[in-house]
Amino acid sequence: MPETTRRAERSPGNRYGNRPTMKDVAARAGVGLKTVSRVVNGEPGVTPDTERRVQEAIDALGFRRNDSARVLRKGRTASIGLVLEDLADPFYGPLSRAVEEVARSHGALLINGSSAEDPERERELALALCARRVDGLVVIPAGSDHRYLEPEIRAGVATVFVDRPAGRIDADVVLSDNFGGARDGVAHLIAHGHRRIGFIGDMPRIHTAAERLRGYRAAMEDAGIPVEDRWMSLGVTVPERVRRATQEMLSGPDPVTAVFTGNNRVTVTVVRVLAEQSRQVALVGFDDFELADLLRPGVTVVAQDAAALGRTAAERLFRQLDGGFVAPERIELPTRLVERGSGELPPAR
Amino acid sequence: MPETTRRAERSPGNRYGNRPTMKDVAARAGVGLKTVSRVVNGEPGVTPDTERRVQEAIDALGFRRNDSARVLRKGRTASIGLVLEDLADPFYGPLSRAVEEVARSHGALLINGSSAEDPERERELALALCARRVDGLVVIPAGSDHRYLEPEIRAGVATVFVDRPAGRIDADVVLSDNFGGARDGVAHLIAHGHRRIGFIGDMPRIHTAAERLRGYRAAMEDAGIPVEDRWMSLGVTVPERVRRATQEMLSGPDPVTAVFTGNNRVTVTVVRVLAEQSRQVALVGFDDFELADLLRPGVTVVAQDAAALGRTAAERLFRQLDGGFVAPERIELPTRLVERGSGELPPAR
DNA sequence: CTGAAAGCGCTTACAG
DNA sequence: CTGAAAGCGCTTACAG
């Protein structure tokens, strides 16, 4: 009956399959529990002969130390949590990978989850990770109130926010220069002769979206251009809304001659809409994306370094863990304007 | 001295910061440990009054159940591991997210790590996850020998391989129809009049790369076209190698008139090289990618559904966990040819 | 309805 | 060099 032999039964009295424990190894090797522990952990003070006997028992039984028990005793789990918006978003892939690499270099595993931009889900996830006693937490906030983390932070969970600041608590945060980047991008369009410039961005409650809008306004104001309401559209980044917003700005008697887009998802949709237009419309997008250089025209972007955000945040996290208290800090990484053609088009007409 | 008050000290005798335990809650509420456990887990059999007292103690102390201890007793960790190649690769983002969603719907957390296409690192990661006693493992293999997982599987760790088959062990595997997809893609080029067709793919030791090459050969053979060695180039997918390989196929007296690319990373580089050419070269790529439709010409691809791969694998994993033994199966998901222009170009000349 | 005892699989602190 | 005892923070099985 292969059904019962291939995979261990999972009856309640038969936890973890029926894995051998150190006790089993000790019995088989004819030594004490502590001696097995010494061998498993490479601690000194075991004669070569004893070590060999223990090792043989380990191999014969297929023993693997239960780190979950180890953790309970040691206090640190050697794992950190990452709460992000969506693992499938190309912006978060490199960020997540960078966090993972830093964790790995510190011997820690990474548990991550997507909040799907839902504050309640962010909260549940973050607290579930705390219940698992992760040593630290890297959070890309969906919500704007993180007081729920205060007891956890007080209890010793290292915490760093990234991409967006924490709400209503004092904590480490690593951001891109969203304001400055957007201002530079819009100023670039102004320098190429545009005055009627549209801004299409994400929901205004999202910090990055608000900051980029602020950058847009600042650049316009610096140039003495009064901004019209219909030039600004903020909302969800689903293609339908972005498409409609773009088309509205491009219609009517005084259409915009250039568009500044608030993030990669918006940019992609706007590129699609512009490709359908007969007249040329200039475009600068926040966030770089693959193949931006291969489109015709190439898409000029304000690039942020997602991997650097992740790396910086994770390093900050382990500094908290290694060094005890570190005063909360706000770190801002610079953005970079990449000219590729779409942002250098002159105003139509 | 805020240094010591803000964040808990981490002295050895002071584990997990200095978090309150059920014992602390019990003492404060003046009840037994088990009663606290009942309240925390919403078990019946507690008078409203007792429950209130316990709840007050929980709130006052900021107690949060230590799931790590709970897990030790219960046997299941409610977490699964995902070993993939690179979290930053756009192909794995949606796959990982899909696995996460299924895990979430089963109340499990996802621990993931990147193997960086290194078999030894894959092994370390997978075994580290087993040591943490994940309930199950979804693995995108980097290596070709997974016998190291046999004791773990025997001990009850549910395991599903995805994207590539397991090596030398009998296990569940979820794949795309790499052979059929590549054959269809190449047949598509042949149907549009091409005979000299190049294949540029990933390292031949990678199963998907080998299968796609096999599909290429099959299509050519079906059409009675003898394949020349210089039409095939397999190796690492770094831009430099792919670029050189493409240029070589396009040079000489009898250049290829069409190229079939073995994955998204190869495709992106080949698109770049072709954009620099004066003559038109047809292209069909394995893997869809964002903006493929916006390039000129649009890039014809053999699309696979990364999210479906992840979802199917994860569902299979939980079926193992819920239902006890399930006979290992090989599930193959279909691919889809998406015509966008580049694959419908006629041969140059 | 409530709780004391035992135990999950390890590590720690200590004694031989 | 080696090991028995206690304990990490919970849940289980049982008794009142």
XYZ file of C-alpha atoms (C1' of nucleotides) in Angstrom:
730
model
C 0.000 0.000 0.000
C 2.176 2.815 -1.296
C -0.363 5.385 -0.119
C 0.747 5.001 3.421
C 4.403 4.337 2.949
C 5.417 7.042 0.533
C 4.300 10.025 2.508
C 4.100 10.053 6.264
C 0.713 10.066 7.855
C -0.410 13.318 9.416
C -2.286 12.162 12.424
C -2.260 14.524 15.403
C 0.018 12.335 17.450
C 2.395 12.214 14.559
C 3.568 15.758 14.150
C 5.867 16.954 11.428
C 5.277 13.679 9.657
C 7.241 11.496 11.972
C 10.493 13.234 11.945
C 13.292 12.067 14.133
C 14.297 14.442 16.900
C 17.557 14.937 18.699
C 16.246 12.551 21.289
C 15.927 9.835 18.645
C 19.412 10.540 17.401
C 20.775 10.466 20.926
C 19.127 7.121 21.631
C 20.442 5.575 18.434
C 23.951 6.899 18.949
C 23.910 5.975 22.609
C 24.808 9.491 23.771
C 23.138 12.334 25.605
C 20.909 14.916 24.037
C 23.400 17.707 24.539
C 26.071 15.818 22.656
C 23.808 15.578 19.647
C 23.135 19.291 19.931
C 26.872 19.921 19.972
C 27.465 17.915 16.820
C 24.490 19.400 14.986
C 25.641 22.908 15.779
C 29.307 22.295 15.240
C 30.192 23.150 18.810
C 33.591 22.053 20.149
C 34.193 19.495 22.822
C 33.230 16.246 21.181
C 35.715 13.497 20.472
C 36.047 12.533 16.827
C 34.772 9.081 17.632
C 31.622 10.311 19.374
C 31.040 12.794 16.605
C 31.231 10.040 14.034
C 28.702 7.908 15.881
C 26.309 10.811 16.185
C 26.755 11.731 12.548
C 25.957 8.197 11.514
C 22.754 8.230 13.512
C 21.822 11.575 11.979
C 22.324 10.237 8.484
C 20.587 6.954 9.154
C 17.540 8.667 10.614
C 17.477 11.549 8.177
C 17.495 13.988 11.041
C 17.156 17.704 10.378
C 17.191 20.150 13.258
C 13.828 21.776 13.919
C 14.656 25.454 13.694
C 11.232 26.298 14.885
C 12.018 24.789 18.274
C 15.451 26.331 18.248
C 13.970 29.733 17.654
C 11.638 29.396 20.600
C 14.566 28.913 22.874
C 16.982 31.402 21.319
C 14.633 34.321 20.960
C 15.600 35.390 17.462
C 13.939 33.863 14.460
C 16.480 34.953 11.858
C 13.667 35.967 9.592
C 12.332 39.305 8.533
C 9.030 40.264 7.008
C 8.349 42.386 3.955
C 4.916 43.851 3.426
C 4.555 45.299 -0.032
C 1.777 46.258 -2.344
C 1.958 43.622 -5.019
C 4.683 41.082 -5.661
C 3.638 41.034 -9.301
C 4.334 44.729 -9.843
C 7.649 45.101 -11.698
C 8.629 47.936 -9.378
C 8.571 45.694 -6.314
C 10.414 42.734 -7.789
C 13.864 44.333 -7.648
C 13.048 45.965 -4.330
C 12.050 42.643 -2.824
C 15.076 40.911 -4.277
C 17.366 43.542 -2.798
C 15.811 43.086 0.648
C 16.252 39.347 0.272
C 19.939 39.669 -0.572
C 20.648 41.769 2.484
C 18.649 39.362 4.643
C 20.591 36.458 3.192
C 23.904 38.108 3.952
C 22.738 38.311 7.564
C 21.595 34.697 7.584
C 17.915 35.604 7.656
C 15.000 34.383 5.608
C 12.405 36.644 4.056
C 8.676 36.245 4.542
C 6.699 38.498 2.294
C 3.170 39.326 1.519
C 1.146 41.684 -0.622
C -1.221 44.194 0.928
C -2.948 44.813 -2.391
C -3.034 48.482 -1.385
C -5.543 47.621 1.345
C -4.701 49.199 4.741
C -6.573 46.507 6.650
C -4.756 43.761 4.834
C -1.451 45.518 5.450
C -2.256 45.565 9.140
C -3.247 41.900 9.278
C -0.135 40.864 7.424
C 2.234 42.957 9.499
C 0.717 41.689 12.756
C 0.749 38.084 11.535
C 4.444 38.505 10.851
C 4.924 39.927 14.339
C 3.075 36.948 15.778
C 5.578 34.747 13.979
C 8.149 36.836 15.774
C 10.065 38.056 12.766
C 13.093 39.973 13.969
C 12.209 42.917 11.793
C 9.721 44.314 9.365
C 10.149 46.233 6.132
C 6.860 47.860 5.242
C 5.691 49.573 2.097
C 2.643 51.212 3.642
C -0.785 50.927 2.158
C -2.408 52.641 5.126
C -1.710 56.001 6.688
C -1.915 55.099 10.360
C 0.683 52.747 11.756
C 0.068 53.215 15.432
C -0.953 49.580 15.489
C 2.746 48.763 15.236
C 3.782 50.771 18.261
C 3.515 47.913 20.789
C 5.485 45.695 18.441
C 8.237 48.231 17.942
C 8.364 48.778 21.683
C 8.635 45.023 22.139
C 11.709 45.010 19.933
C 10.579 44.423 16.360
C 12.929 46.424 14.153
C 10.892 48.353 11.615
C 11.703 50.310 8.492
C 9.245 51.872 6.088
C 10.138 52.190 2.471
C 8.789 53.960 -0.596
C 6.228 55.776 1.538
C 6.511 57.185 5.073
C 4.899 55.698 8.144
C 1.702 57.330 9.325
C 1.418 58.792 12.813
C 4.439 57.029 14.265
C 8.087 57.925 14.414
C 10.081 55.356 12.454
C 12.844 54.858 9.940
C 11.781 55.551 6.401
C 13.574 55.296 3.066
C 12.077 57.232 0.178
C 12.845 58.409 -3.297
C 12.889 62.134 -3.827
C 9.393 62.110 -5.268
C 8.871 65.825 -5.037
C 12.205 66.777 -6.551
C 12.013 64.133 -9.250
C 8.589 65.212 -10.398
C 9.549 68.884 -10.298
C 12.600 68.193 -12.447
C 10.577 66.137 -14.912
C 7.952 68.826 -15.328
C 10.595 71.556 -15.509
C 12.160 69.553 -18.319
C 8.909 69.719 -20.274
C 8.628 73.454 -19.578
C 12.197 73.946 -20.778
C 11.158 72.354 -24.057
C 8.475 74.960 -24.570
C 5.407 73.377 -22.983
C 2.969 75.388 -20.876
C -0.193 73.296 -20.962
C 1.061 70.197 -19.161
C -1.163 67.462 -17.748
C -0.513 65.399 -14.630
C -1.989 61.913 -14.342
C -1.274 60.108 -11.117
C -2.318 57.594 -8.517
C -4.811 58.151 -5.700
C -3.944 61.309 -3.734
C -4.008 59.455 -0.419
C -0.866 57.632 -1.531
C 2.116 59.612 -0.364
C 4.185 59.208 -3.507
C 1.269 60.350 -5.655
C 0.731 63.426 -3.517
C 4.421 64.309 -3.487
C 4.729 63.999 -7.222
C 1.693 66.196 -7.705
C 3.329 68.710 -5.398
C 6.455 68.565 -7.572
C 4.355 69.217 -10.648
C 2.709 72.225 -9.031
C 6.036 73.590 -7.860
C 7.580 73.372 -11.319
C 4.586 75.088 -12.854
C 4.655 77.791 -10.229
C 8.396 78.304 -10.632
C 7.712 78.957 -14.305
C 4.807 81.248 -13.542
C 2.264 78.999 -15.245
C -1.178 78.909 -13.609
C -2.384 75.328 -13.416
C -5.889 74.526 -14.607
C -7.893 71.906 -12.713
C -8.604 69.858 -15.787
C -4.874 69.321 -16.261
C -4.685 67.206 -13.155
C -6.197 63.780 -12.719
C -5.578 61.554 -9.742
C -7.176 58.194 -9.103
C -6.807 54.467 -9.403
C -4.268 53.361 -11.967
C -6.507 50.928 -13.827
C -6.145 51.387 -17.586
C -9.756 52.508 -18.107
C -9.525 55.521 -15.840
C -6.104 56.545 -17.048
C -7.183 56.215 -20.650
C -10.244 58.380 -20.112
C -8.267 60.987 -18.203
C -5.675 61.180 -20.950
C -8.246 61.496 -23.670
C -10.035 64.288 -21.833
C -6.867 66.308 -21.458
C -6.144 65.890 -25.122
C -9.578 67.010 -26.253
C -11.297 70.371 -26.281
C -10.099 73.701 -27.572
C -6.937 73.944 -25.504
C -5.541 70.446 -25.136
C -2.391 69.807 -23.165
C 0.723 69.491 -25.282
C 2.571 67.367 -22.759
C 1.775 64.870 -20.036
C 3.619 63.997 -16.863
C 2.658 60.563 -15.548
C 2.826 59.678 -11.875
C 4.060 56.088 -12.030
C 4.978 53.168 -14.268
C 1.454 51.776 -14.576
C 0.058 55.123 -15.588
C 2.862 55.676 -18.048
C 2.262 52.417 -19.851
C -1.383 53.223 -20.441
C -0.673 56.786 -21.506
C 1.915 55.552 -23.989
C -0.809 53.390 -25.490
C -3.236 56.298 -25.779
C -0.627 58.615 -27.247
C 0.277 55.988 -29.849
C -3.266 56.283 -31.141
C -3.129 60.069 -31.479
C -2.388 61.814 -34.726
C -0.544 64.738 -33.147
C 2.582 64.327 -31.098
C 2.280 64.819 -27.366
C 5.330 65.064 -25.148
C 5.613 62.693 -22.211
C 7.754 62.300 -19.136
C 6.957 59.442 -16.764
C 7.873 58.813 -13.159
C 9.560 55.359 -12.856
C 11.725 53.734 -15.459
C 10.537 50.574 -17.199
C 11.978 47.941 -19.457
C 11.961 48.736 -23.167
C 11.235 52.411 -22.575
C 14.181 53.078 -24.892
C 12.814 50.910 -27.692
C 9.517 52.711 -28.098
C 9.296 55.410 -30.758
C 9.875 57.922 -29.443
C 11.781 56.527 -26.494
C 10.082 57.430 -23.247
C 11.804 60.021 -21.099
C 11.497 59.106 -17.438
C 12.329 60.144 -13.915
C 13.997 56.942 -12.764
C 14.128 55.793 -9.189
C 16.317 52.946 -8.038
C 13.985 50.306 -6.605
C 16.816 47.977 -5.661
C 18.605 50.773 -3.800
C 15.429 51.535 -1.871
C 15.161 47.904 -0.786
C 18.828 47.553 0.009
C 18.989 50.752 2.014
C 15.894 49.849 3.993
C 17.126 46.348 4.776
C 20.551 47.558 5.815
C 18.939 50.078 8.078
C 16.847 47.267 9.559
C 19.838 45.126 10.390
C 21.624 48.111 11.841
C 18.726 48.407 14.274
C 18.957 44.706 15.032
C 22.707 44.616 15.468
C 23.285 47.895 17.166
C 20.367 48.272 19.477
C 18.764 51.673 19.379
C 19.177 53.904 16.355
C 17.338 57.212 16.176
C 14.632 57.088 13.504
C 15.784 58.725 10.322
C 14.317 59.742 6.992
C 16.530 58.816 4.089
C 15.783 60.219 0.671
C 17.365 58.732 -2.441
C 17.821 60.873 -5.525
C 16.019 60.263 -8.795
C 17.516 60.589 -12.230
C 16.053 62.120 -15.378
C 16.630 59.864 -18.396
C 16.095 61.631 -21.732
C 14.933 59.350 -24.512
C 12.905 61.471 -26.872
C 9.324 61.695 -25.661
C 10.183 64.399 -23.151
C 12.078 66.475 -25.675
C 9.281 66.811 -28.227
C 8.234 70.419 -28.793
C 4.619 71.478 -28.282
C 2.369 70.482 -31.184
C 1.104 73.191 -33.551
C 17.710 58.112 28.515
C 15.426 57.469 25.556
C 17.893 54.940 24.140
C 16.810 52.370 26.625
C 13.168 53.173 26.937
C 12.057 53.459 23.348
C 13.141 50.063 22.140
C 13.426 47.102 24.427
C 16.837 45.834 25.329
C 17.869 42.597 23.719
C 19.841 40.957 26.452
C 19.810 37.147 26.436
C 17.574 36.895 29.454
C 15.180 39.226 27.771
C 14.019 37.384 24.706
C 11.689 38.776 22.123
C 12.278 42.195 23.564
C 10.423 41.702 26.793
C 7.120 40.634 25.451
C 4.400 39.560 27.790
C 3.451 35.898 27.597
C 0.242 34.108 28.406
C 1.651 33.536 31.828
C 1.930 37.281 32.380
C -1.594 37.795 31.147
C -2.861 35.020 33.408
C -1.146 36.525 36.435
C -2.513 39.974 35.749
C -6.043 38.718 35.131
C -5.867 36.377 38.079
C -6.796 33.321 36.038
C -5.117 30.158 34.850
C -2.968 29.852 31.763
C -5.475 27.732 29.951
C -8.184 30.330 30.353
C -5.992 32.894 28.653
C -5.360 30.414 25.874
C -9.117 29.954 25.498
C -9.751 33.658 25.182
C -6.861 34.244 22.801
C -8.029 31.454 20.528
C -11.718 32.208 20.801
C -12.496 28.852 22.323
C -15.837 28.417 24.090
C -16.346 27.831 27.778
C -15.359 31.138 29.328
C -17.841 33.350 31.179
C -18.245 36.818 29.723
C -16.880 38.283 32.904
C -13.715 36.185 32.894
C -13.257 36.875 29.237
C -13.463 40.600 29.838
C -10.874 40.453 32.602
C -8.509 38.495 30.393
C -9.069 40.809 27.471
C -8.254 43.798 29.610
C -5.012 42.223 30.719
C -4.165 41.421 27.103
C -4.733 45.010 26.046
C -2.942 46.509 29.001
C 0.122 44.343 28.466
C 0.083 44.529 24.678
C 0.117 40.772 24.485
C 0.376 39.067 21.121
C 0.391 35.283 20.927
C 3.738 33.803 19.953
C 2.870 31.721 16.929
C 6.320 30.326 16.897
C 5.634 28.532 20.183
C 2.176 27.563 19.050
C 3.591 25.977 15.938
C 6.003 23.893 17.938
C 3.124 22.323 19.772
C 0.664 22.030 16.925
C 2.942 20.547 14.314
C 1.877 22.663 11.365
C 3.478 26.006 10.727
C 0.879 27.380 8.330
C 3.639 28.574 6.090
C 4.910 27.390 2.771
C 8.174 28.035 1.001
C 8.774 29.161 -2.546
C 12.183 28.722 -4.095
C 12.463 30.556 -7.368
C 15.205 31.822 -9.581
C 14.984 35.543 -9.135
C 12.271 37.589 -7.475
C 13.241 40.504 -9.696
C 12.510 38.652 -12.937
C 9.161 39.858 -14.302
C 8.188 36.281 -15.102
C 8.332 35.237 -11.457
C 6.478 38.202 -9.995
C 3.022 37.079 -11.094
C 3.874 33.467 -10.354
C 4.932 34.317 -6.834
C 1.897 36.504 -6.289
C -0.391 33.686 -7.418
C 1.229 31.265 -4.977
C 0.824 33.856 -2.249
C -2.886 34.285 -2.957
C -3.546 30.573 -2.722
C -1.505 30.356 0.469
C -3.430 33.261 1.920
C -6.745 31.620 1.142
C -5.512 28.651 3.166
C -4.328 30.869 6.016
C -0.672 30.293 5.275
C 2.228 32.677 4.924
C 4.774 32.550 2.149
C 8.517 32.454 2.692
C 10.429 32.859 -0.518
C 13.946 32.989 -1.723
C 15.920 33.268 -4.919
C 18.272 30.542 -6.015
C 19.947 32.796 -8.575
C 19.997 29.758 -10.852
C 22.557 28.136 -8.564
C 21.772 24.483 -7.700
C 23.700 24.635 -4.457
C 21.884 27.728 -3.361
C 18.569 26.147 -4.300
C 19.433 23.217 -2.086
C 20.465 25.357 0.857
C 17.325 27.430 0.604
C 14.980 24.479 0.277
C 16.579 22.706 3.232
C 16.567 25.872 5.333
C 12.853 26.109 4.663
C 12.427 22.481 5.683
C 14.337 23.175 8.878
C 11.831 25.934 9.573
C 9.260 23.211 9.072
C 7.272 24.827 6.306
C 4.250 22.659 5.584
C 5.057 22.602 1.916
C 7.492 23.682 -0.726
C 6.980 25.055 -4.216
C 10.241 24.815 -6.100
C 11.339 26.240 -9.405
C 14.390 24.058 -9.803
C 17.802 25.437 -10.579
C 19.459 22.042 -10.154
C 18.775 18.738 -11.831
C 19.036 16.396 -8.864
C 16.504 16.714 -6.112
C 17.178 13.514 -4.245
C 18.240 15.721 -1.345
C 14.537 16.385 -0.786
C 13.543 12.751 -0.501
C 13.865 12.509 3.280
C 11.881 15.711 3.649
C 9.090 14.518 1.392
C 9.034 11.234 3.254
C 8.812 13.169 6.494
C 5.696 14.871 5.215
C 6.757 18.083 3.485
C 4.334 18.573 0.592
C 6.315 19.431 -2.514
C 5.439 20.682 -5.972
C 7.839 21.651 -8.705
C 6.866 24.302 -11.158
C 8.150 25.638 -14.476
C 10.740 22.872 -14.640
C 10.518 19.225 -13.585
C 12.186 17.712 -10.561
C 15.397 15.823 -11.176
C 15.725 12.172 -10.211
C 12.750 12.058 -7.879
C 9.099 11.357 -8.428
C 7.091 14.455 -7.565
C 4.285 16.735 -8.647
C 5.258 19.119 -11.381
C 3.423 21.890 -13.185
C 4.850 22.988 -16.515
C 4.012 25.013 -19.559
C 3.928 23.143 -22.839
C 7.383 24.347 -23.763
C 7.895 21.879 -26.555
C 4.511 22.454 -28.186
C 4.657 26.206 -27.760
C 8.065 26.504 -29.386
C 7.067 24.160 -32.175
C 3.987 26.246 -32.908
C 5.951 29.463 -32.828
C 8.561 28.188 -35.249
C 5.898 26.622 -37.488
C 4.295 30.050 -37.576
C 7.500 31.531 -38.990
C 7.764 28.701 -41.494
C 4.151 29.306 -42.570
C 5.144 32.871 -43.330
C 7.793 31.699 -45.739
C 10.894 31.468 -43.601
C 13.375 28.617 -43.940
C 16.554 29.996 -42.402
C 15.374 30.448 -38.828
C 17.636 31.026 -35.857
C 17.076 29.830 -32.295
C 18.587 31.749 -29.399
C 17.967 30.293 -26.006
C 19.091 29.809 -22.429
C 21.643 27.269 -21.191
C 20.789 23.782 -22.448
C 20.934 22.297 -18.973
C 17.781 24.249 -18.151
C 14.800 22.075 -18.936
C 12.669 24.792 -20.492
C 15.517 25.833 -22.765
C 16.079 22.241 -23.909
C 12.387 21.646 -24.512
C 11.999 24.796 -26.543
C 15.002 23.849 -28.628
C 13.406 20.469 -29.182
C 10.228 22.222 -30.331
C 12.258 24.304 -32.756
C 13.911 21.205 -34.195
C 10.583 19.399 -34.479
C 8.974 22.245 -36.398
C 11.917 22.429 -38.745
C 11.916 18.697 -39.275
C 8.152 18.650 -39.853
C 8.737 21.158 -42.645
C 11.621 19.193 -44.052
C 14.155 21.923 -43.359
C 17.629 20.721 -42.354
C 18.876 22.804 -39.421
C 22.364 24.266 -39.597
C 24.446 24.395 -36.434
C 25.107 28.094 -36.715
C 21.374 28.758 -36.482
C 21.274 27.586 -32.906
C 22.824 29.376 -29.970
C 22.273 28.376 -26.369
C 23.928 29.936 -23.345
C 23.598 32.470 -20.597
C 21.014 35.133 -21.237
C 23.229 38.124 -20.506
C 22.797 40.804 -23.175
C 26.390 40.564 -24.450
C 26.168 36.916 -25.427
C 22.696 37.214 -26.903
C 23.708 40.268 -28.878
C 26.759 38.546 -30.339
C 24.800 35.415 -31.168
C 22.146 37.439 -32.950
C 24.673 39.426 -34.916
C 26.466 36.277 -36.029
C 23.293 34.713 -37.347
C 22.492 37.871 -39.234
C 25.891 38.116 -40.889
C 27.594 36.061 -43.582
C 26.352 35.048 -47.003
C 23.224 33.230 -45.854
C 21.854 35.073 -42.838
C 18.752 33.878 -41.053
C 15.577 35.711 -42.033
C 13.798 34.998 -38.775
C 14.691 34.389 -35.153
C 12.889 32.405 -32.471
C 13.936 33.468 -28.967
C 13.843 31.107 -26.026
C 12.637 33.413 -23.241
C 11.722 36.967 -22.305
C 15.234 38.104 -21.466
C 16.592 36.862 -24.767
C 13.716 38.437 -26.651
C 14.321 41.861 -25.186
C 17.939 41.882 -26.267
C 17.180 40.527 -29.723
C 14.540 43.222 -30.204
C 17.266 45.759 -29.479
C 19.652 44.228 -32.005
C 16.977 43.937 -34.690
C 16.048 47.594 -34.188
C 19.584 48.482 -35.286
C 19.386 46.421 -38.486
C 18.562 47.923 -41.844
C 16.714 44.866 -43.171
C 13.655 43.450 -41.491
C 14.025 40.205 -39.600
C 11.019 38.270 -38.364
C 10.816 37.393 -34.659
C 8.743 35.179 -32.452
C 9.615 35.082 -28.754
C 8.781 32.616 -26.017
C 7.143 34.470 -23.075
C 4.940 37.488 -23.355
C 6.117 40.806 -21.948
C 4.638 44.178 -21.210
C 4.590 46.635 -24.102
C 5.281 43.935 -26.672
C 2.272 45.318 -28.540
C 3.617 48.868 -28.568
C 6.890 48.138 -30.306
C 7.006 48.578 -34.080
C 6.435 45.995 -35.280
C 4.605 44.495 -32.328
C 6.377 41.402 -31.074
C 4.679 38.092 -31.769
C 5.064 35.767 -28.800
C 4.297 32.345 -27.450
C 2.680 33.385 -24.189
C 2.618 31.267 -21.085
C 0.488 32.071 -18.086
C 2.861 32.583 -15.171
C 0.056 33.238 -12.702
C -1.716 30.023 -13.726
C 1.510 28.075 -13.206
C 1.827 29.440 -9.689
C -1.833 29.010 -8.848
C -1.981 25.455 -10.140
C 1.158 24.474 -8.269
C -0.029 25.996 -5.007
C -3.448 24.401 -5.271
C -1.793 21.091 -5.899
C 0.346 21.640 -2.809
C -2.628 22.261 -0.561
C -4.402 19.270 -1.994
C -1.447 17.209 -0.791
C -1.644 18.868 2.602
C -5.364 18.538 3.008
C -5.944 15.178 1.461
C -2.987 13.161 2.549
C -1.420 11.189 -0.231
C -1.896 12.202 -3.857
C -0.113 10.318 -6.604
C 2.542 12.539 -8.196
C 1.329 14.029 -11.412
C 2.730 16.048 -14.275
C 0.453 18.902 -15.293
C 1.135 20.733 -18.503
C -0.498 24.095 -19.208
C -1.031 25.201 -22.783
C 0.709 28.177 -24.349
C -0.864 30.686 -26.669
C 0.523 32.249 -29.845
C -0.097 36.004 -29.894
C 0.355 37.563 -33.336
C 1.483 41.163 -33.250
C 3.436 41.751 -36.439
C 7.043 40.689 -35.931
C 6.210 37.049 -36.524
C 4.247 37.763 -39.664
C 6.984 39.592 -41.541
C 7.971 37.844 -44.766
C 11.582 36.831 -45.378
C 13.774 39.755 -46.424
C 14.986 39.959 -50.058
C -16.661 26.880 33.536
C -11.632 26.479 34.999
C -6.840 25.106 35.676
C -2.512 22.123 36.896
C 0.511 19.013 34.606
C 2.914 17.314 30.722
C 5.068 17.949 26.493
C 6.316 20.009 21.499
C 12.097 19.944 20.202
C 15.322 22.419 21.024
C 19.219 25.482 23.999
C 21.009 27.238 28.374
C 23.311 26.925 32.576
C 25.400 23.887 35.245
C 27.609 19.837 37.236
C 30.415 15.995 36.763
C 34.688 15.513 27.017
C 29.708 14.543 28.363
C 24.955 14.759 30.037
C 20.723 15.573 33.260
C 17.654 19.235 34.419
C 15.172 23.310 33.487
C 12.888 26.244 30.456
C 11.490 28.924 25.803
C 5.675 29.943 25.191
C 2.439 27.747 23.836
C -1.396 23.463 23.324
C -3.120 18.909 24.653
C -5.274 15.722 27.531
C -7.258 15.397 31.632
C -9.344 16.234 36.134
C -12.108 18.912 38.996
